C-alpha atoms as a PDB file:
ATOM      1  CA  UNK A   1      92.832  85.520  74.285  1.00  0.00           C
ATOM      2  CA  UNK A   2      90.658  84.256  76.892  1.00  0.00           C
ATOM      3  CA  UNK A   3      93.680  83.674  79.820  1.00  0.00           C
ATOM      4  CA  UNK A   4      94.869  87.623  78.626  1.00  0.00           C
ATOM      5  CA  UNK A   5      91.568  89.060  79.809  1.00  0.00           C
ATOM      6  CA  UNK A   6      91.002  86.937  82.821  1.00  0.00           C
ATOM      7  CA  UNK A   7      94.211  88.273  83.738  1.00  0.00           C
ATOM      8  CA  UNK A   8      93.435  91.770  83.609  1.00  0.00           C
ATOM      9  CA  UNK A   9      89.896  91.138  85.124  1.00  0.00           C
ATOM     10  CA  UNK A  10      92.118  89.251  88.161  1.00  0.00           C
ATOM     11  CA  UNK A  11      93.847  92.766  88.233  1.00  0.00           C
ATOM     12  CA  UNK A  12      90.554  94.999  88.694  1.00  0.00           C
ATOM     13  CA  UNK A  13      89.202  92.533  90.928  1.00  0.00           C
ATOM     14  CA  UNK A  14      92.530  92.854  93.220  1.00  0.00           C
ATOM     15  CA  UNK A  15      92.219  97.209  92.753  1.00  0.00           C
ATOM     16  CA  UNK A  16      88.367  96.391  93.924  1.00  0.00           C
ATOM     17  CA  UNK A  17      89.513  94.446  96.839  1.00  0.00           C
ATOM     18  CA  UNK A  18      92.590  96.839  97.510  1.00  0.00           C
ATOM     19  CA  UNK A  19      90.312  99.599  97.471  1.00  0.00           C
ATOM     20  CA  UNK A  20      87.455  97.998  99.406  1.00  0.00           C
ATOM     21  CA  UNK A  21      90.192  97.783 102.227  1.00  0.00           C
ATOM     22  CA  UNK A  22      91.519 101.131 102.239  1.00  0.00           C
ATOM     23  CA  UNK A  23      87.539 102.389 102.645  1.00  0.00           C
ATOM     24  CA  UNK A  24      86.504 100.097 105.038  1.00  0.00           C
ATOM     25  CA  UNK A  25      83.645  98.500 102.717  1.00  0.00           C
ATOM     26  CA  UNK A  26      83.085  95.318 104.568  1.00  0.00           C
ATOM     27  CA  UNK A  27      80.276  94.187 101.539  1.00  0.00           C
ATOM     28  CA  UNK A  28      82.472  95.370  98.799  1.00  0.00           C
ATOM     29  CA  UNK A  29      85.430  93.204 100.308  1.00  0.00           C
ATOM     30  CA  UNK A  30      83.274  90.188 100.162  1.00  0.00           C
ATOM     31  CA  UNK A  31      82.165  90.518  96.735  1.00  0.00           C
ATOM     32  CA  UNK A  32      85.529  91.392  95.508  1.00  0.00           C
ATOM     33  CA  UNK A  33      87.257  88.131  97.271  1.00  0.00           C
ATOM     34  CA  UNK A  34      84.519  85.969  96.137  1.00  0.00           C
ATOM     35  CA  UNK A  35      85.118  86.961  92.377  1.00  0.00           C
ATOM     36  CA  UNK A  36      88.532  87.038  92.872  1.00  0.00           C
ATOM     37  CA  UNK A  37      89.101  83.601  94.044  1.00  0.00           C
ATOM     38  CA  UNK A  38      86.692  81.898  91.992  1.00  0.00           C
ATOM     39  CA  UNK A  39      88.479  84.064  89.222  1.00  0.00           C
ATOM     40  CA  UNK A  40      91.904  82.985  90.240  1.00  0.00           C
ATOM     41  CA  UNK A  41      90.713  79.097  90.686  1.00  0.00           C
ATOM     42  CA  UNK A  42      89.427  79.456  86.969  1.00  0.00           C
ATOM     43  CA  UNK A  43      93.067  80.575  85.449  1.00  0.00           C
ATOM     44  CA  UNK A  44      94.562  78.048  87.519  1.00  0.00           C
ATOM     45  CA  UNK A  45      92.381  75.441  85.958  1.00  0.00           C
ATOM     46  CA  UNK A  46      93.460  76.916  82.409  1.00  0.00           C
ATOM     47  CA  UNK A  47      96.890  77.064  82.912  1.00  0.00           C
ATOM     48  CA  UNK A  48      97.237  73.540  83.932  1.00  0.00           C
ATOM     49  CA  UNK A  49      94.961  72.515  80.753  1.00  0.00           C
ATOM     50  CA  UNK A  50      97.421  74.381  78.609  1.00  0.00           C
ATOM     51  CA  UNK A  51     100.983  72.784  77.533  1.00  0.00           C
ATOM     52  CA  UNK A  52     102.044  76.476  76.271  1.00  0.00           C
ATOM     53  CA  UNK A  53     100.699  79.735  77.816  1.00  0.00           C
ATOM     54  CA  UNK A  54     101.026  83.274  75.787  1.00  0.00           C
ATOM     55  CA  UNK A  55     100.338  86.318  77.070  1.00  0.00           C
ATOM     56  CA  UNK A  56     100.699  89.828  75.260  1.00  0.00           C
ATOM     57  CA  UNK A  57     100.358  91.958  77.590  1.00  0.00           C
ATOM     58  CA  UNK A  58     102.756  93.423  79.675  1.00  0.00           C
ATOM     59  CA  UNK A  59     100.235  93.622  82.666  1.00  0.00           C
ATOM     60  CA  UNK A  60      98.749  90.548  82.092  1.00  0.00           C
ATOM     61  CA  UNK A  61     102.122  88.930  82.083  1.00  0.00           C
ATOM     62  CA  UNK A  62     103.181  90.977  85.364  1.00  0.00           C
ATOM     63  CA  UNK A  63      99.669  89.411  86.778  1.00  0.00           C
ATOM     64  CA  UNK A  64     100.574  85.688  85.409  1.00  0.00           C
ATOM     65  CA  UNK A  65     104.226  85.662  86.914  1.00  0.00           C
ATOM     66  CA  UNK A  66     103.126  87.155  90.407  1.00  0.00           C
ATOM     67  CA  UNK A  67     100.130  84.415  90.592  1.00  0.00           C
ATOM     68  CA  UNK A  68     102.583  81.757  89.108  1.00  0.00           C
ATOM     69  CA  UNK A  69     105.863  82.484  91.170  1.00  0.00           C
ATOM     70  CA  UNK A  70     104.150  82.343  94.470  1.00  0.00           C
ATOM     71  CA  UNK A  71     104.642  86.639  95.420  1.00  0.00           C
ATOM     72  CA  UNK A  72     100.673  86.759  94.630  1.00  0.00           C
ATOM     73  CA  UNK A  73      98.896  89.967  94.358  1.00  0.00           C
ATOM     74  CA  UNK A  74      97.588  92.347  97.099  1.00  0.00           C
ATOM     75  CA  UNK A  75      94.352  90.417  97.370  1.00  0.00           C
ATOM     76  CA  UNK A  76      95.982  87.099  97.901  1.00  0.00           C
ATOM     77  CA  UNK A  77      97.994  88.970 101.004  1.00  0.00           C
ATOM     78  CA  UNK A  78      94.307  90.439 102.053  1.00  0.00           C
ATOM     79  CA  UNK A  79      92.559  86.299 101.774  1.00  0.00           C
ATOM     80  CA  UNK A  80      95.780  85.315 103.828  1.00  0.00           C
ATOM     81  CA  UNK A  81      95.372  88.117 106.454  1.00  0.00           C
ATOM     82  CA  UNK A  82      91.669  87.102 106.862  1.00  0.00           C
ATOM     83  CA  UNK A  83      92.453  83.236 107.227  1.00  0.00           C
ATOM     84  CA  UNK A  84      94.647  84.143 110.111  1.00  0.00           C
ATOM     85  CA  UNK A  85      92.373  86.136 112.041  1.00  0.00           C
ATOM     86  CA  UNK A  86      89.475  84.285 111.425  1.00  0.00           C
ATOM     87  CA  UNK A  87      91.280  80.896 111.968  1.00  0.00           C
ATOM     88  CA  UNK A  88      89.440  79.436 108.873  1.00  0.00           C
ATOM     89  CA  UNK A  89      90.978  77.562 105.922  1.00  0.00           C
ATOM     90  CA  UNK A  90      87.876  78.674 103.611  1.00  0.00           C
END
């Protein structure tokens, strides 16, 4: 189930930029929010090629309905904090 495991990937990748944060790892940050987003931008893609989407598992699901219903996950909340200081819509 390729949209199951880009899921949970989308979930390390927010733990990586989460954690990046708490330790003040400026280069970790940026790698993290670079894979994350063109992560995110790739299930986005799928989701809107796919008529049905099925997800087992109960984290991957958690991760699909936070994307989905517009509460996002702690690295979408990190990209938005950054916009807003920076000023930049990239």
């Amino acid at each position: 189930m390729p949209l199951q495991e880009d899921l949970l990937e989308l979930g390390i990748i927010d733990r990586r930029a989460a954690k990046a944060v708490a330790n003040k790892n400026v280069g970790d940050l940026i790698e993290a929010i670079q894979e994350y987003q063109k992560l995110r931008k790739s299930i986005r893609t799928l989701l809107l090629s796919q008529s049905v989407t099925s997800v087992n598992d109960k984290t991957a699901t958690d991760i699909l309905k936070k994307i989905t219903s517009g509460e996002g996950l702690p690295a979408d909340k990190i990209i938005e904090h950054i916009l807003s200081v920076t000023g930049s819509n990239q």
